[in-house]
Amino acid sequence: MLETLKPQPADALLALIKLHNADPRPTKIDLGVGVYRTGAGDTPVFGAIKAAERLLLETQDSKAYLGPEGDMGFVHALIPHVFGADFNRARVEGMQAPGGTGAVRLAIEVAARAGAKRIIMGTPSWPNHAQIVAAVGLELKTFKHMTAEGTADLEALRAALADAAPGDVVLLHGCCHNPTGVDYTPAQWDEIAPMVAASGVLPLIDLAYQGLGDGMEADAYGLRQVLAAVPEALVAYSCDKNFGLYRDRVGAFYVVTDNAEALAIAMANGATIARASWSMPPDHGAAAVRLILGDAALTAQWSQELFAMRARMAEVRERLAAAQQIGPINMAPLGAQKGLFSMLPLSAEQIMALRERHGVYMAGSGRVNIAGLTTGNIETFIAALADVAG
Ligand code: LMR
């Protein structure tokens, strides 16, 4: 039977980790998978997480099962940070998920069970979005996320929503758009919220980078505008980036609705999907986040660490933007883009030349994780880019 299986290509993004690790050149530069790096090129565990882990070690008295919803203390502790301190608590319920990917999978599976047929999504997007939609068996309808000028294309979203049919879900990136770094502006969100409401589609907001753009509150602006305008929505959340918990897989799936009965039933559906998929999410990272958010001093420490990440990424973006023009590439817009990612208009040959000649690793789409650039390698990267694109 097994010989009938079709070969599968390795996940292109995750394959970069191995390719980069295998490169013996000490000057190699990793701009691939989305992990934050310090100015020294490391991805350390947050100090606040280490402190919470110590607390966990001392105080956790059981590792007995929690259930398919995971740590509800964690799920609820995030609510004011994500939805706002004054959000109507009766409208929202959630459950823990294994990372942002698990949360997106739960959201799309629940939408499918509710009758969703099609996901409307701006492209380019995080490649796994399309893979998850396909795995759940829904149709994908795409629209262009960016204008030729490199701004977020509100008109393309407007047209996609105008064309929407019953059973459609629109997937929106809450902030730090992956892969372009081009977010909707607050003024655009002000238009998007009533537009989504008028279209009648179910919004699914993927918020995987809250705090890496302009701050926890500012990065939730779009999500909060949309949720204030619509009767129901789904939210996929990740703590993998803003708490640096990548491999611990810490995410949450939230349902927002004015209908209390539908809320309970949606969560019950989420729980049965979880049970048949991973049974229960991994506990450790979520428990650490719960401890941080339940302690003012640890919350302050974590906020400070998140601030330092933003400040460093702003410096990197400033330096990249200062390069102005590298051959045909206009670098100036990178200064205003948000989060870990930006996209460079490079051909497959140029991306391969960067890898082979200069040891620079980036996604095949031209996406670069700007956090892979440090004071020690940014000039090398700019020179390499000039070499292949200049
Ligand atoms: C990325 O886009 O690089 C990250 O979100 C890692 C992943 O799971 O793809």
mmCIF file with all atom_site columns, C-alpha atoms and ligand atoms in Angstrom, residues 11 13-14 17 31-35 100-101 126-128 178-179 208-209 238 240-241 246 249 340-341 363 367 369, ligand 1:
data_model
loop_
_atom_site.group_PDB
_atom_site.id
_atom_site.type_symbol
_atom_site.label_atom_id
_atom_site.label_alt_id
_atom_site.label_comp_id
_atom_site.label_asym_id
_atom_site.label_entity_id
_atom_site.label_seq_id
_atom_site.pdbx_PDB_ins_code
_atom_site.Cartn_x
_atom_site.Cartn_y
_atom_site.Cartn_z
_atom_site.occupancy
_atom_site.B_iso_or_equiv
_atom_site.pdbx_formal_charge
_atom_site.auth_seq_id
_atom_site.auth_comp_id
_atom_site.auth_asym_id
_atom_site.auth_atom_id
_atom_site.pdbx_PDB_model_num
ATOM   1  C CA . ASP A 1 11  ? 8.586  22.502 2.933  1.00 0.00 ? 11  ASP A CA 1
ATOM   2  C CA . LEU A 1 13  ? 10.721 27.548 4.134  1.00 0.00 ? 13  LEU A CA 1
ATOM   3  C CA . LEU A 1 14  ? 11.660 24.929 6.725  1.00 0.00 ? 14  LEU A CA 1
ATOM   4  C CA . ILE A 1 17  ? 16.996 25.908 8.203  1.00 0.00 ? 17  ILE A CA 1
ATOM   5  C CA . LEU A 1 31  ? 17.355 35.559 6.360  1.00 0.00 ? 31  LEU A CA 1
ATOM   6  C CA . GLY A 1 32  ? 15.087 32.518 6.060  1.00 0.00 ? 32  GLY A CA 1
ATOM   7  C CA . VAL A 1 33  ? 12.599 31.266 8.609  1.00 0.00 ? 33  VAL A CA 1
ATOM   8  C CA . GLY A 1 34  ? 10.891 33.857 10.797 1.00 0.00 ? 34  GLY A CA 1
ATOM   9  C CA . VAL A 1 35  ? 12.775 33.893 14.078 1.00 0.00 ? 35  VAL A CA 1
ATOM   10 C CA . GLY A 1 100 ? -0.133 29.821 15.215 1.00 0.00 ? 100 GLY A CA 1
ATOM   11 C CA . THR A 1 101 ? -0.325 27.012 12.670 1.00 0.00 ? 101 THR A CA 1
ATOM   12 C CA . TRP A 1 126 ? 2.462  32.973 4.373  1.00 0.00 ? 126 TRP A CA 1
ATOM   13 C CA . PRO A 1 127 ? 2.808  29.809 2.207  1.00 0.00 ? 127 PRO A CA 1
ATOM   14 C CA . ASN A 1 128 ? 1.284  27.610 4.912  1.00 0.00 ? 128 ASN A CA 1
ATOM   15 C CA . ASN A 1 178 ? 4.024  37.833 6.293  1.00 0.00 ? 178 ASN A CA 1
ATOM   16 C CA . PRO A 1 179 ? 5.772  37.917 3.792  1.00 0.00 ? 179 PRO A CA 1
ATOM   17 C CA . ALA A 1 208 ? 0.980  36.017 14.736 1.00 0.00 ? 208 ALA A CA 1
ATOM   18 C CA . TYR A 1 209 ? 3.269  39.003 15.299 1.00 0.00 ? 209 TYR A CA 1
ATOM   19 C CA . SER A 1 238 ? 0.512  33.017 18.121 1.00 0.00 ? 238 SER A CA 1
ATOM   20 C CA . ASP A 1 240 ? 5.705  31.952 19.207 1.00 0.00 ? 240 ASP A CA 1
ATOM   21 C CA . LYS A 1 241 ? 7.217  35.262 18.087 1.00 0.00 ? 241 LYS A CA 1
ATOM   22 C CA . TYR A 1 246 ? 8.862  29.064 18.651 1.00 0.00 ? 246 TYR A CA 1
ATOM   23 C CA . ARG A 1 249 ? 4.291  25.841 19.965 1.00 0.00 ? 249 ARG A CA 1
ATOM   24 C CA . LEU A 1 340 ? 10.309 40.542 10.610 1.00 0.00 ? 340 LEU A CA 1
ATOM   25 C CA . PHE A 1 341 ? 9.706  40.455 6.881  1.00 0.00 ? 341 PHE A CA 1
ATOM   26 C CA . ALA A 1 363 ? 12.931 32.269 0.883  1.00 0.00 ? 363 ALA A CA 1
ATOM   27 C CA . ARG A 1 367 ? 11.198 37.236 1.447  1.00 0.00 ? 367 ARG A CA 1
ATOM   28 C CA . ASN A 1 369 ? 13.782 38.042 7.630  1.00 0.00 ? 369 ASN A CA 1
HETATM 29 C C1 . LMR B 2 .   ? 7.815  31.852 8.947  1.00 0.00 ? 1   LMR B C1 1
HETATM 30 O O1 . LMR B 2 .   ? 6.942  32.286 8.188  1.00 0.00 ? 1   LMR B O1 1
HETATM 31 O O2 . LMR B 2 .   ? 9.015  31.854 8.668  1.00 0.00 ? 1   LMR B O2 1
HETATM 32 C C2 . LMR B 2 .   ? 7.419  31.314 10.285 1.00 0.00 ? 1   LMR B C2 1
HETATM 33 O O3 . LMR B 2 .   ? 6.103  31.611 10.576 1.00 0.00 ? 1   LMR B O3 1
HETATM 34 C C3 . LMR B 2 .   ? 7.743  29.896 10.460 1.00 0.00 ? 1   LMR B C3 1
HETATM 35 C C4 . LMR B 2 .   ? 6.766  28.992 9.809  1.00 0.00 ? 1   LMR B C4 1
HETATM 36 O O4 . LMR B 2 .   ? 6.135  28.199 10.514 1.00 0.00 ? 1   LMR B O4 1
HETATM 37 O O5 . LMR B 2 .   ? 6.625  29.041 8.571  1.00 0.00 ? 1   LMR B O5 1
#
